[in-house]
Amino acid sequence: MKILVADDSLLMRRLLESTLQGWGYEVVTASSGDEAWACLQQEDAPQLAILDWMMPVHTGPELCKLMRTLARPVYTYIILLTSRALREDIVEGLGAGADDYVIKPFDKHELEVRLRAGRRIIDLQAELMRAQEALRIQATRDGLTRTWNRAAILEILDREVIRASRERRPLGVVMLDLDHFKRINDEYGHLSGDAALSEAARRVGGCIRAYDAFGRYGGEEFLVVVPGAEDSGLISHAERLRVAIESTPFSLNGQNVSITASFGACTMVPAHPSDAELLIRSADNALYEAKHRGRNSVVFHPVVSASS
């Protein structure tokens, strides 16, 4: 684990550096408060810091206060190194945001134990962040296909409509539906139907751009939000997705099964601003037309407008 040692005494820095390296730490040093502050603001800043109380530019307590104002996803555990042993000094340091303190001259065993406590706090925070991320994924991802779920993809669409209107850029929406999906479930079983949905989502997800959004709208229907897409570009994009699904048979229950999908697309252009509900309605109408024409096709409806 990386650790910052900030002290204006060269002797103290070298002593701490030697001791900490002997315990397996990667040591970063600073000789003043401004050097320490610059280090602590870096993206890969150490999560452990030993700060001398008295340093040029910023004292240890001042650095603690600055650190606690930063909105960072990871926690920095700070130990103040001080020759001040009075209770009011210790209270001042801890009140400034320090997590612990060590009195100079420091005892190696005491320092090692206090650092071990800091590492436990950091490890617990990392575990908490992993749990929060798991909950976030559970709340926003479809459990089967791992695409955005309905609520998440609709929220993304709302944001993109607002952004496109503000920046006066086009916005494309594509709805797709697997053809004859009930037949897949009836002939090969619901587990094979789930496998078909997952594989279709994987193929579509592999064809979209990094800044497109793709989510499961419901059942075998999916929604693709395509920022910046004009009419012809959106049609070509939807056609690539159609081919990606059709091109290779799906392996279902030990059999190769040809599966296709129908696509409905529409575009909001700057001259005709719209809203998410009308975009979805227009794309859904285009999808219905694609189904009516015989499926496995892309149908485009040019413009939807809130005023039309």
PDB file of C-alpha atoms in Angstrom:
ATOM      1  CA  MET A   1       0.000   0.000   0.000  1.00  0.00           C
ATOM      2  CA  LYS A   2       1.184   3.493  -0.865  1.00  0.00           C
ATOM      3  CA  ILE A   3       1.775   5.901   2.032  1.00  0.00           C
ATOM      4  CA  LEU A   4       2.679   9.595   2.153  1.00  0.00           C
ATOM      5  CA  VAL A   5       5.267  10.858   4.626  1.00  0.00           C
ATOM      6  CA  ALA A   6       5.282  14.658   4.919  1.00  0.00           C
ATOM      7  CA  ASP A   7       7.875  16.239   7.215  1.00  0.00           C
ATOM      8  CA  ASP A   8      10.203  19.204   6.777  1.00  0.00           C
ATOM      9  CA  SER A   9      12.967  17.308   8.598  1.00  0.00           C
ATOM     10  CA  LEU A  10      15.126  15.328   6.179  1.00  0.00           C
ATOM     11  CA  LEU A  11      16.291  13.075   9.003  1.00  0.00           C
ATOM     12  CA  MET A  12      12.724  12.262  10.069  1.00  0.00           C
ATOM     13  CA  ARG A  13      11.635  11.616   6.470  1.00  0.00           C
ATOM     14  CA  ARG A  14      14.494   9.195   5.892  1.00  0.00           C
ATOM     15  CA  LEU A  15      13.899   7.429   9.195  1.00  0.00           C
ATOM     16  CA  LEU A  16      10.206   6.979   8.465  1.00  0.00           C
ATOM     17  CA  GLU A  17      10.852   5.998   4.857  1.00  0.00           C
ATOM     18  CA  SER A  18      13.330   3.304   5.888  1.00  0.00           C
ATOM     19  CA  THR A  19      10.997   1.960   8.569  1.00  0.00           C
ATOM     20  CA  LEU A  20       7.912   1.899   6.358  1.00  0.00           C
ATOM     21  CA  GLN A  21       9.702   0.319   3.406  1.00  0.00           C
ATOM     22  CA  GLY A  22      10.862  -2.402   5.766  1.00  0.00           C
ATOM     23  CA  TRP A  23       7.190  -3.126   6.474  1.00  0.00           C
ATOM     24  CA  GLY A  24       6.393  -3.374   2.769  1.00  0.00           C
ATOM     25  CA  TYR A  25       4.905   0.068   2.120  1.00  0.00           C
ATOM     26  CA  GLU A  26       5.476   2.098  -1.034  1.00  0.00           C
ATOM     27  CA  VAL A  27       6.602   5.446   0.395  1.00  0.00           C
ATOM     28  CA  VAL A  28       6.039   8.876  -1.147  1.00  0.00           C
ATOM     29  CA  THR A  29       7.701  11.809   0.625  1.00  0.00           C
ATOM     30  CA  ALA A  30       7.058  15.543   0.851  1.00  0.00           C
ATOM     31  CA  SER A  31       9.133  18.210   2.596  1.00  0.00           C
ATOM     32  CA  SER A  32       6.435  20.868   2.946  1.00  0.00           C
ATOM     33  CA  GLY A  33       2.713  21.287   3.295  1.00  0.00           C
ATOM     34  CA  ASP A  34       2.205  22.429  -0.300  1.00  0.00           C
ATOM     35  CA  GLU A  35       4.105  19.400  -1.653  1.00  0.00           C
ATOM     36  CA  ALA A  36       1.959  17.129   0.510  1.00  0.00           C
ATOM     37  CA  TRP A  37      -1.229  18.865  -0.629  1.00  0.00           C
ATOM     38  CA  ALA A  38      -0.280  18.456  -4.283  1.00  0.00           C
ATOM     39  CA  CYS A  39       0.377  14.753  -3.711  1.00  0.00           C
ATOM     40  CA  LEU A  40      -2.895  14.197  -1.857  1.00  0.00           C
ATOM     41  CA  GLN A  41      -4.934  15.732  -4.699  1.00  0.00           C
ATOM     42  CA  GLN A  42      -3.578  13.355  -7.343  1.00  0.00           C
ATOM     43  CA  GLU A  43      -5.834  10.721  -8.837  1.00  0.00           C
ATOM     44  CA  ASP A  44      -3.705   7.896  -7.424  1.00  0.00           C
ATOM     45  CA  ALA A  45      -3.014   9.641  -4.108  1.00  0.00           C
ATOM     46  CA  PRO A  46      -1.937   7.469  -1.162  1.00  0.00           C
ATOM     47  CA  GLN A  47      -4.763   6.371   1.105  1.00  0.00           C
ATOM     48  CA  LEU A  48      -2.465   6.503   4.124  1.00  0.00           C
ATOM     49  CA  ALA A  49      -0.655   9.682   5.174  1.00  0.00           C
ATOM     50  CA  ILE A  50       1.691  10.564   8.032  1.00  0.00           C
ATOM     51  CA  LEU A  51       1.805  14.348   8.376  1.00  0.00           C
ATOM     52  CA  ASP A  52       4.104  16.362  10.580  1.00  0.00           C
ATOM     53  CA  TRP A  53       2.261  18.972  12.638  1.00  0.00           C
ATOM     54  CA  MET A  54       4.602  21.870  11.841  1.00  0.00           C
ATOM     55  CA  MET A  55       5.528  22.312   8.138  1.00  0.00           C
ATOM     56  CA  PRO A  56       6.031  25.260   5.766  1.00  0.00           C
ATOM     57  CA  VAL A  57       3.006  26.598   3.856  1.00  0.00           C
ATOM     58  CA  HIS A  58       0.442  24.184   5.348  1.00  0.00           C
ATOM     59  CA  THR A  59       0.610  22.632   8.802  1.00  0.00           C
ATOM     60  CA  GLY A  60      -0.545  19.083   9.413  1.00  0.00           C
ATOM     61  CA  PRO A  61      -3.927  20.166  10.874  1.00  0.00           C
ATOM     62  CA  GLU A  62      -4.459  22.576   7.978  1.00  0.00           C
ATOM     63  CA  LEU A  63      -3.884  19.735   5.533  1.00  0.00           C
ATOM     64  CA  CYS A  64      -6.388  17.622   7.451  1.00  0.00           C
ATOM     65  CA  LYS A  65      -9.023  20.338   7.062  1.00  0.00           C
ATOM     66  CA  LEU A  66      -8.261  20.688   3.355  1.00  0.00           C
ATOM     67  CA  MET A  67      -8.499  16.938   2.832  1.00  0.00           C
ATOM     68  CA  ARG A  68     -11.877  16.665   4.500  1.00  0.00           C
ATOM     69  CA  THR A  69     -13.299  19.264   2.107  1.00  0.00           C
ATOM     70  CA  LEU A  70     -12.458  17.097  -0.918  1.00  0.00           C
ATOM     71  CA  ALA A  71     -15.324  15.073  -2.360  1.00  0.00           C
ATOM     72  CA  ARG A  72     -13.398  11.879  -3.048  1.00  0.00           C
ATOM     73  CA  PRO A  73     -14.785   8.360  -3.436  1.00  0.00           C
ATOM     74  CA  VAL A  74     -11.926   6.849  -1.415  1.00  0.00           C
ATOM     75  CA  TYR A  75     -10.949   7.732   2.127  1.00  0.00           C
ATOM     76  CA  THR A  76      -7.515   8.987   3.165  1.00  0.00           C
ATOM     77  CA  TYR A  77      -6.487   7.848   6.648  1.00  0.00           C
ATOM     78  CA  ILE A  78      -4.295  10.530   8.265  1.00  0.00           C
ATOM     79  CA  ILE A  79      -1.911  10.163  11.181  1.00  0.00           C
ATOM     80  CA  LEU A  80      -0.486  13.358  12.669  1.00  0.00           C
ATOM     81  CA  LEU A  81       3.129  13.203  13.812  1.00  0.00           C
ATOM     82  CA  THR A  82       3.692  15.704  16.608  1.00  0.00           C
ATOM     83  CA  SER A  83       5.820  16.538  19.601  1.00  0.00           C
ATOM     84  CA  ARG A  84       2.741  18.109  21.228  1.00  0.00           C
ATOM     85  CA  ALA A  85       1.442  15.743  23.873  1.00  0.00           C
ATOM     86  CA  LEU A  86      -1.049  18.014  25.646  1.00  0.00           C
ATOM     87  CA  ARG A  87      -4.648  16.870  25.550  1.00  0.00           C
ATOM     88  CA  GLU A  88      -5.898  20.115  23.982  1.00  0.00           C
ATOM     89  CA  ASP A  89      -3.345  19.761  21.157  1.00  0.00           C
ATOM     90  CA  ILE A  90      -4.471  16.204  20.467  1.00  0.00           C
ATOM     91  CA  VAL A  91      -8.113  17.299  20.482  1.00  0.00           C
ATOM     92  CA  GLU A  92      -7.245  20.096  18.054  1.00  0.00           C
ATOM     93  CA  GLY A  93      -5.535  17.697  15.650  1.00  0.00           C
ATOM     94  CA  LEU A  94      -8.333  15.145  15.717  1.00  0.00           C
ATOM     95  CA  GLY A  95     -10.900  17.933  15.410  1.00  0.00           C
ATOM     96  CA  ALA A  96      -9.150  19.138  12.248  1.00  0.00           C
ATOM     97  CA  GLY A  97      -9.810  15.778  10.605  1.00  0.00           C
ATOM     98  CA  ALA A  98      -6.887  13.566  11.603  1.00  0.00           C
ATOM     99  CA  ASP A  99      -7.746   9.943  12.316  1.00  0.00           C
ATOM    100  CA  ASP A 100      -4.905   9.268  14.754  1.00  0.00           C
ATOM    101  CA  TYR A 101      -1.682  10.729  16.097  1.00  0.00           C
ATOM    102  CA  VAL A 102       1.816   9.590  17.070  1.00  0.00           C
ATOM    103  CA  ILE A 103       4.050  11.471  19.488  1.00  0.00           C
ATOM    104  CA  LYS A 104       7.668  12.222  18.529  1.00  0.00           C
ATOM    105  CA  PRO A 105      10.028  10.518  18.901  1.00  0.00           C
ATOM    106  CA  PHE A 106       7.832   7.726  17.590  1.00  0.00           C
ATOM    107  CA  ASP A 107       7.894   4.140  18.789  1.00  0.00           C
ATOM    108  CA  LYS A 108       8.106   1.725  15.856  1.00  0.00           C
ATOM    109  CA  HIS A 109       5.766  -0.840  17.376  1.00  0.00           C
ATOM    110  CA  GLU A 110       3.170   1.808  18.203  1.00  0.00           C
ATOM    111  CA  LEU A 111       3.358   3.256  14.697  1.00  0.00           C
ATOM    112  CA  GLU A 112       3.013  -0.171  13.121  1.00  0.00           C
ATOM    113  CA  VAL A 113      -0.113  -0.936  15.175  1.00  0.00           C
ATOM    114  CA  ARG A 114      -1.695   2.433  14.360  1.00  0.00           C
ATOM    115  CA  LEU A 115      -1.014   1.950  10.649  1.00  0.00           C
ATOM    116  CA  ARG A 116      -2.551  -1.503  10.839  1.00  0.00           C
ATOM    117  CA  ALA A 117      -5.702   0.070  12.279  1.00  0.00           C
ATOM    118  CA  GLY A 118      -5.722   2.564   9.400  1.00  0.00           C
ATOM    119  CA  ARG A 119      -5.452  -0.218   6.859  1.00  0.00           C
ATOM    120  CA  ARG A 120      -8.425  -1.978   8.431  1.00  0.00           C
ATOM    121  CA  ILE A 121     -10.483   1.206   8.016  1.00  0.00           C
ATOM    122  CA  ILE A 122      -9.411   1.525   4.380  1.00  0.00           C
ATOM    123  CA  ASP A 123     -10.192  -2.147   3.691  1.00  0.00           C
ATOM    124  CA  LEU A 124     -13.640  -1.781   5.288  1.00  0.00           C
ATOM    125  CA  GLN A 125     -14.345   1.281   3.157  1.00  0.00           C
ATOM    126  CA  ALA A 126     -13.285  -0.594   0.010  1.00  0.00           C
ATOM    127  CA  GLU A 127     -15.630  -3.441   0.963  1.00  0.00           C
ATOM    128  CA  LEU A 128     -18.449  -0.940   1.509  1.00  0.00           C
ATOM    129  CA  MET A 129     -17.809   0.636  -1.900  1.00  0.00           C
ATOM    130  CA  ARG A 130     -17.951  -2.794  -3.549  1.00  0.00           C
ATOM    131  CA  ALA A 131     -21.272  -3.466  -1.822  1.00  0.00           C
ATOM    132  CA  GLN A 132     -22.630  -0.079  -2.945  1.00  0.00           C
ATOM    133  CA  GLU A 133     -21.556  -0.767  -6.522  1.00  0.00           C
ATOM    134  CA  ALA A 134     -23.264  -4.159  -6.415  1.00  0.00           C
ATOM    135  CA  LEU A 135     -26.470  -2.499  -5.210  1.00  0.00           C
ATOM    136  CA  ARG A 136     -26.197   0.169  -7.919  1.00  0.00           C
ATOM    137  CA  ILE A 137     -25.816  -2.509 -10.592  1.00  0.00           C
ATOM    138  CA  GLN A 138     -28.737  -4.452  -9.152  1.00  0.00           C
ATOM    139  CA  ALA A 139     -30.904  -1.328  -9.217  1.00  0.00           C
ATOM    140  CA  THR A 140     -30.055  -0.256 -12.778  1.00  0.00           C
ATOM    141  CA  ARG A 141     -29.231  -3.444 -14.700  1.00  0.00           C
ATOM    142  CA  ASP A 142     -31.526  -6.080 -16.121  1.00  0.00           C
ATOM    143  CA  GLY A 143     -30.893  -9.296 -14.229  1.00  0.00           C
ATOM    144  CA  LEU A 144     -30.909 -11.519 -17.324  1.00  0.00           C
ATOM    145  CA  THR A 145     -29.234  -9.543 -20.115  1.00  0.00           C
ATOM    146  CA  ARG A 146     -27.067  -7.213 -17.951  1.00  0.00           C
ATOM    147  CA  THR A 147     -28.184  -4.293 -20.127  1.00  0.00           C
ATOM    148  CA  TRP A 148     -29.794  -1.208 -18.561  1.00  0.00           C
ATOM    149  CA  ASN A 149     -33.194  -2.062 -17.126  1.00  0.00           C
ATOM    150  CA  ARG A 150     -36.385  -0.261 -18.149  1.00  0.00           C
ATOM    151  CA  ALA A 151     -36.200   2.471 -15.507  1.00  0.00           C
ATOM    152  CA  ALA A 152     -32.529   3.179 -16.203  1.00  0.00           C
ATOM    153  CA  ILE A 153     -32.782   3.321 -20.003  1.00  0.00           C
ATOM    154  CA  LEU A 154     -35.813   5.632 -19.790  1.00  0.00           C
ATOM    155  CA  GLU A 155     -33.917   7.908 -17.418  1.00  0.00           C
ATOM    156  CA  ILE A 156     -31.004   7.975 -19.863  1.00  0.00           C
ATOM    157  CA  LEU A 157     -33.380   8.812 -22.710  1.00  0.00           C
ATOM    158  CA  ASP A 158     -34.860  11.709 -20.714  1.00  0.00           C
ATOM    159  CA  ARG A 159     -31.363  13.102 -20.109  1.00  0.00           C
ATOM    160  CA  GLU A 160     -30.357  12.742 -23.754  1.00  0.00           C
ATOM    161  CA  VAL A 161     -33.526  14.492 -24.953  1.00  0.00           C
ATOM    162  CA  ILE A 162     -32.742  17.452 -22.694  1.00  0.00           C
ATOM    163  CA  ARG A 163     -29.100  17.505 -23.842  1.00  0.00           C
ATOM    164  CA  ALA A 164     -29.988  17.237 -27.531  1.00  0.00           C
ATOM    165  CA  SER A 165     -32.501  20.080 -27.212  1.00  0.00           C
ATOM    166  CA  ARG A 166     -29.991  22.268 -25.352  1.00  0.00           C
ATOM    167  CA  GLU A 167     -27.129  21.582 -27.769  1.00  0.00           C
ATOM    168  CA  ARG A 168     -29.420  21.559 -30.832  1.00  0.00           C
ATOM    169  CA  ARG A 169     -28.216  18.140 -31.945  1.00  0.00           C
ATOM    170  CA  PRO A 170     -30.181  15.205 -33.387  1.00  0.00           C
ATOM    171  CA  LEU A 171     -31.079  12.209 -31.264  1.00  0.00           C
ATOM    172  CA  GLY A 172     -31.943   8.752 -32.553  1.00  0.00           C
ATOM    173  CA  VAL A 173     -34.076   6.110 -30.861  1.00  0.00           C
ATOM    174  CA  VAL A 174     -34.306   2.467 -31.956  1.00  0.00           C
ATOM    175  CA  MET A 175     -36.715  -0.129 -30.629  1.00  0.00           C
ATOM    176  CA  LEU A 176     -36.104  -3.772 -31.491  1.00  0.00           C
ATOM    177  CA  ASP A 177     -38.100  -6.898 -30.842  1.00  0.00           C
ATOM    178  CA  LEU A 178     -37.067 -10.529 -31.406  1.00  0.00           C
ATOM    179  CA  ASP A 179     -39.281 -12.138 -34.019  1.00  0.00           C
ATOM    180  CA  HIS A 180     -41.512 -15.109 -33.103  1.00  0.00           C
ATOM    181  CA  PHE A 181     -40.151 -15.159 -29.569  1.00  0.00           C
ATOM    182  CA  LYS A 182     -43.132 -17.102 -28.210  1.00  0.00           C
ATOM    183  CA  ARG A 183     -42.341 -19.858 -30.683  1.00  0.00           C
ATOM    184  CA  ILE A 184     -38.774 -20.030 -29.312  1.00  0.00           C
ATOM    185  CA  ASN A 185     -40.101 -20.477 -25.776  1.00  0.00           C
ATOM    186  CA  ASP A 186     -42.689 -23.052 -26.867  1.00  0.00           C
ATOM    187  CA  GLU A 187     -40.334 -25.174 -28.989  1.00  0.00           C
ATOM    188  CA  TYR A 188     -37.087 -24.964 -27.023  1.00  0.00           C
ATOM    189  CA  GLY A 189     -38.176 -23.998 -23.508  1.00  0.00           C
ATOM    190  CA  HIS A 190     -38.029 -20.841 -21.444  1.00  0.00           C
ATOM    191  CA  LEU A 191     -34.390 -21.355 -20.505  1.00  0.00           C
ATOM    192  CA  SER A 192     -33.535 -21.320 -24.197  1.00  0.00           C
ATOM    193  CA  GLY A 193     -35.641 -18.198 -24.553  1.00  0.00           C
ATOM    194  CA  ASP A 194     -33.575 -16.569 -21.813  1.00  0.00           C
ATOM    195  CA  ALA A 195     -30.398 -17.678 -23.588  1.00  0.00           C
ATOM    196  CA  ALA A 196     -31.669 -16.150 -26.844  1.00  0.00           C
ATOM    197  CA  LEU A 197     -32.368 -12.826 -25.129  1.00  0.00           C
ATOM    198  CA  SER A 198     -28.923 -12.788 -23.514  1.00  0.00           C
ATOM    199  CA  GLU A 199     -27.159 -13.627 -26.762  1.00  0.00           C
ATOM    200  CA  ALA A 200     -29.141 -11.040 -28.734  1.00  0.00           C
ATOM    201  CA  ALA A 201     -28.246  -8.424 -26.117  1.00  0.00           C
ATOM    202  CA  ARG A 202     -24.590  -9.436 -26.332  1.00  0.00           C
ATOM    203  CA  ARG A 203     -24.574  -9.064 -30.117  1.00  0.00           C
ATOM    204  CA  VAL A 204     -26.296  -5.695 -30.074  1.00  0.00           C
ATOM    205  CA  GLY A 205     -24.099  -4.463 -27.231  1.00  0.00           C
ATOM    206  CA  GLY A 206     -21.024  -5.353 -29.278  1.00  0.00           C
ATOM    207  CA  CYS A 207     -22.183  -3.183 -32.202  1.00  0.00           C
ATOM    208  CA  ILE A 208     -23.167   0.058 -30.494  1.00  0.00           C
ATOM    209  CA  ARG A 209     -20.858   2.978 -29.782  1.00  0.00           C
ATOM    210  CA  ALA A 210     -19.421   3.688 -26.339  1.00  0.00           C
ATOM    211  CA  TYR A 211     -21.711   6.698 -25.875  1.00  0.00           C
ATOM    212  CA  ASP A 212     -24.895   4.964 -27.048  1.00  0.00           C
ATOM    213  CA  ALA A 213     -27.185   3.459 -24.418  1.00  0.00           C
ATOM    214  CA  PHE A 214     -28.850   0.058 -24.686  1.00  0.00           C
ATOM    215  CA  GLY A 215     -31.467  -1.364 -22.363  1.00  0.00           C
ATOM    216  CA  ARG A 216     -34.218  -3.935 -22.037  1.00  0.00           C
ATOM    217  CA  TYR A 217     -37.537  -2.170 -22.447  1.00  0.00           C
ATOM    218  CA  GLY A 218     -39.652  -5.187 -21.537  1.00  0.00           C
ATOM    219  CA  GLY A 219     -40.064  -8.846 -22.503  1.00  0.00           C
ATOM    220  CA  GLU A 220     -38.177  -9.344 -25.764  1.00  0.00           C
ATOM    221  CA  GLU A 221     -38.109  -5.612 -26.593  1.00  0.00           C
ATOM    222  CA  PHE A 222     -34.980  -3.478 -26.314  1.00  0.00           C
ATOM    223  CA  LEU A 223     -34.344   0.249 -26.624  1.00  0.00           C
ATOM    224  CA  VAL A 224     -31.232   1.889 -28.082  1.00  0.00           C
ATOM    225  CA  VAL A 225     -30.543   5.598 -27.538  1.00  0.00           C
ATOM    226  CA  VAL A 226     -28.214   6.993 -30.212  1.00  0.00           C
ATOM    227  CA  PRO A 227     -27.016  10.589 -29.603  1.00  0.00           C
ATOM    228  CA  GLY A 228     -26.099  12.630 -32.658  1.00  0.00           C
ATOM    229  CA  ALA A 229     -27.716  10.239 -35.134  1.00  0.00           C
ATOM    230  CA  GLU A 230     -29.362  11.748 -38.203  1.00  0.00           C
ATOM    231  CA  ASP A 231     -31.850   9.888 -40.410  1.00  0.00           C
ATOM    232  CA  SER A 232     -29.548   7.964 -42.749  1.00  0.00           C
ATOM    233  CA  GLY A 233     -26.969   7.291 -40.060  1.00  0.00           C
ATOM    234  CA  LEU A 234     -29.586   5.890 -37.709  1.00  0.00           C
ATOM    235  CA  ILE A 235     -31.031   3.620 -40.402  1.00  0.00           C
ATOM    236  CA  SER A 236     -27.552   2.270 -41.183  1.00  0.00           C
ATOM    237  CA  HIS A 237     -26.869   1.762 -37.498  1.00  0.00           C
ATOM    238  CA  ALA A 238     -30.118  -0.158 -36.980  1.00  0.00           C
ATOM    239  CA  GLU A 239     -29.389  -2.251 -40.066  1.00  0.00           C
ATOM    240  CA  ARG A 240     -26.008  -3.272 -38.594  1.00  0.00           C
ATOM    241  CA  LEU A 241     -27.774  -4.378 -35.432  1.00  0.00           C
ATOM    242  CA  ARG A 242     -30.308  -6.374 -37.470  1.00  0.00           C
ATOM    243  CA  VAL A 243     -27.540  -8.150 -39.378  1.00  0.00           C
ATOM    244  CA  ALA A 244     -25.641  -8.885 -36.150  1.00  0.00           C
ATOM    245  CA  ILE A 245     -28.646 -10.815 -34.828  1.00  0.00           C
ATOM    246  CA  GLU A 246     -29.509 -12.561 -38.103  1.00  0.00           C
ATOM    247  CA  SER A 247     -26.001 -13.411 -39.316  1.00  0.00           C
ATOM    248  CA  THR A 248     -25.207 -16.427 -37.111  1.00  0.00           C
ATOM    249  CA  PRO A 249     -27.622 -19.049 -35.748  1.00  0.00           C
ATOM    250  CA  PHE A 250     -28.175 -19.122 -31.996  1.00  0.00           C
ATOM    251  CA  SER A 251     -27.200 -22.252 -30.089  1.00  0.00           C
ATOM    252  CA  LEU A 252     -30.320 -23.204 -28.110  1.00  0.00           C
ATOM    253  CA  ASN A 253     -30.624 -26.463 -26.211  1.00  0.00           C
ATOM    254  CA  GLY A 254     -27.989 -28.072 -28.424  1.00  0.00           C
ATOM    255  CA  GLN A 255     -29.541 -26.900 -31.683  1.00  0.00           C
ATOM    256  CA  ASN A 256     -28.635 -24.093 -34.089  1.00  0.00           C
ATOM    257  CA  VAL A 257     -31.637 -21.812 -34.435  1.00  0.00           C
ATOM    258  CA  SER A 258     -31.972 -18.874 -36.806  1.00  0.00           C
ATOM    259  CA  ILE A 259     -33.371 -15.828 -34.989  1.00  0.00           C
ATOM    260  CA  THR A 260     -34.217 -12.430 -36.428  1.00  0.00           C
ATOM    261  CA  ALA A 261     -35.433  -9.144 -35.022  1.00  0.00           C
ATOM    262  CA  SER A 262     -37.569  -6.248 -36.210  1.00  0.00           C
ATOM    263  CA  PHE A 263     -36.534  -2.632 -35.737  1.00  0.00           C
ATOM    264  CA  GLY A 264     -38.352   0.654 -35.469  1.00  0.00           C
ATOM    265  CA  ALA A 265     -36.358   3.895 -35.550  1.00  0.00           C
ATOM    266  CA  CYS A 266     -37.008   7.604 -35.314  1.00  0.00           C
ATOM    267  CA  THR A 267     -34.991  10.783 -35.003  1.00  0.00           C
ATOM    268  CA  MET A 268     -35.513  14.003 -33.102  1.00  0.00           C
ATOM    269  CA  VAL A 269     -33.917  16.893 -35.004  1.00  0.00           C
ATOM    270  CA  PRO A 270     -33.100  20.392 -33.685  1.00  0.00           C
ATOM    271  CA  ALA A 271     -35.803  22.039 -35.802  1.00  0.00           C
ATOM    272  CA  HIS A 272     -38.470  19.787 -34.256  1.00  0.00           C
ATOM    273  CA  PRO A 273     -37.793  19.213 -30.551  1.00  0.00           C
ATOM    274  CA  SER A 274     -39.719  16.414 -28.911  1.00  0.00           C
ATOM    275  CA  ASP A 275     -39.896  14.501 -25.659  1.00  0.00           C
ATOM    276  CA  ALA A 276     -39.059  10.956 -24.580  1.00  0.00           C
ATOM    277  CA  GLU A 277     -42.653   9.738 -24.635  1.00  0.00           C
ATOM    278  CA  LEU A 278     -43.238  10.829 -28.236  1.00  0.00           C
ATOM    279  CA  LEU A 279     -39.915   9.395 -29.367  1.00  0.00           C
ATOM    280  CA  ILE A 280     -40.765   6.010 -27.888  1.00  0.00           C
ATOM    281  CA  ARG A 281     -44.258   6.125 -29.382  1.00  0.00           C
ATOM    282  CA  SER A 282     -42.877   6.934 -32.826  1.00  0.00           C
ATOM    283  CA  ALA A 283     -40.213   4.200 -32.638  1.00  0.00           C
ATOM    284  CA  ASP A 284     -42.837   1.728 -31.392  1.00  0.00           C
ATOM    285  CA  ASN A 285     -45.136   2.590 -34.303  1.00  0.00           C
ATOM    286  CA  ALA A 286     -42.240   2.041 -36.713  1.00  0.00           C
ATOM    287  CA  LEU A 287     -41.515  -1.301 -35.037  1.00  0.00           C
ATOM    288  CA  TYR A 288     -45.156  -2.334 -35.429  1.00  0.00           C
ATOM    289  CA  GLU A 289     -44.930  -1.472 -39.130  1.00  0.00           C
ATOM    290  CA  ALA A 290     -41.764  -3.583 -39.454  1.00  0.00           C
ATOM    291  CA  LYS A 291     -43.617  -6.531 -37.920  1.00  0.00           C
ATOM    292  CA  HIS A 292     -46.575  -5.952 -40.258  1.00  0.00           C
ATOM    293  CA  ARG A 293     -44.264  -5.924 -43.304  1.00  0.00           C
ATOM    294  CA  GLY A 294     -43.011  -9.419 -42.529  1.00  0.00           C
ATOM    295  CA  ARG A 295     -40.438  -8.885 -39.749  1.00  0.00           C
ATOM    296  CA  ASN A 296     -36.609  -8.937 -39.904  1.00  0.00           C
ATOM    297  CA  SER A 297     -36.505  -5.375 -41.213  1.00  0.00           C
ATOM    298  CA  VAL A 298     -35.837  -1.769 -40.230  1.00  0.00           C
ATOM    299  CA  VAL A 299     -38.583   0.837 -40.528  1.00  0.00           C
ATOM    300  CA  PHE A 300     -37.819   4.510 -39.999  1.00  0.00           C
ATOM    301  CA  HIS A 301     -40.221   7.274 -39.097  1.00  0.00           C
ATOM    302  CA  PRO A 302     -38.477  10.560 -39.905  1.00  0.00           C
ATOM    303  CA  VAL A 303     -39.383  13.178 -37.297  1.00  0.00           C
ATOM    304  CA  VAL A 304     -41.511  13.396 -34.200  1.00  0.00           C
ATOM    305  CA  SER A 305     -42.393  16.774 -32.756  1.00  0.00           C
ATOM    306  CA  ALA A 306     -44.077  17.794 -29.537  1.00  0.00           C
ATOM    307  CA  SER A 307     -45.916  20.499 -31.489  1.00  0.00           C
ATOM    308  CA  SER A 308     -47.144  18.279 -34.315  1.00  0.00           C
TER     309      SER A 308
END
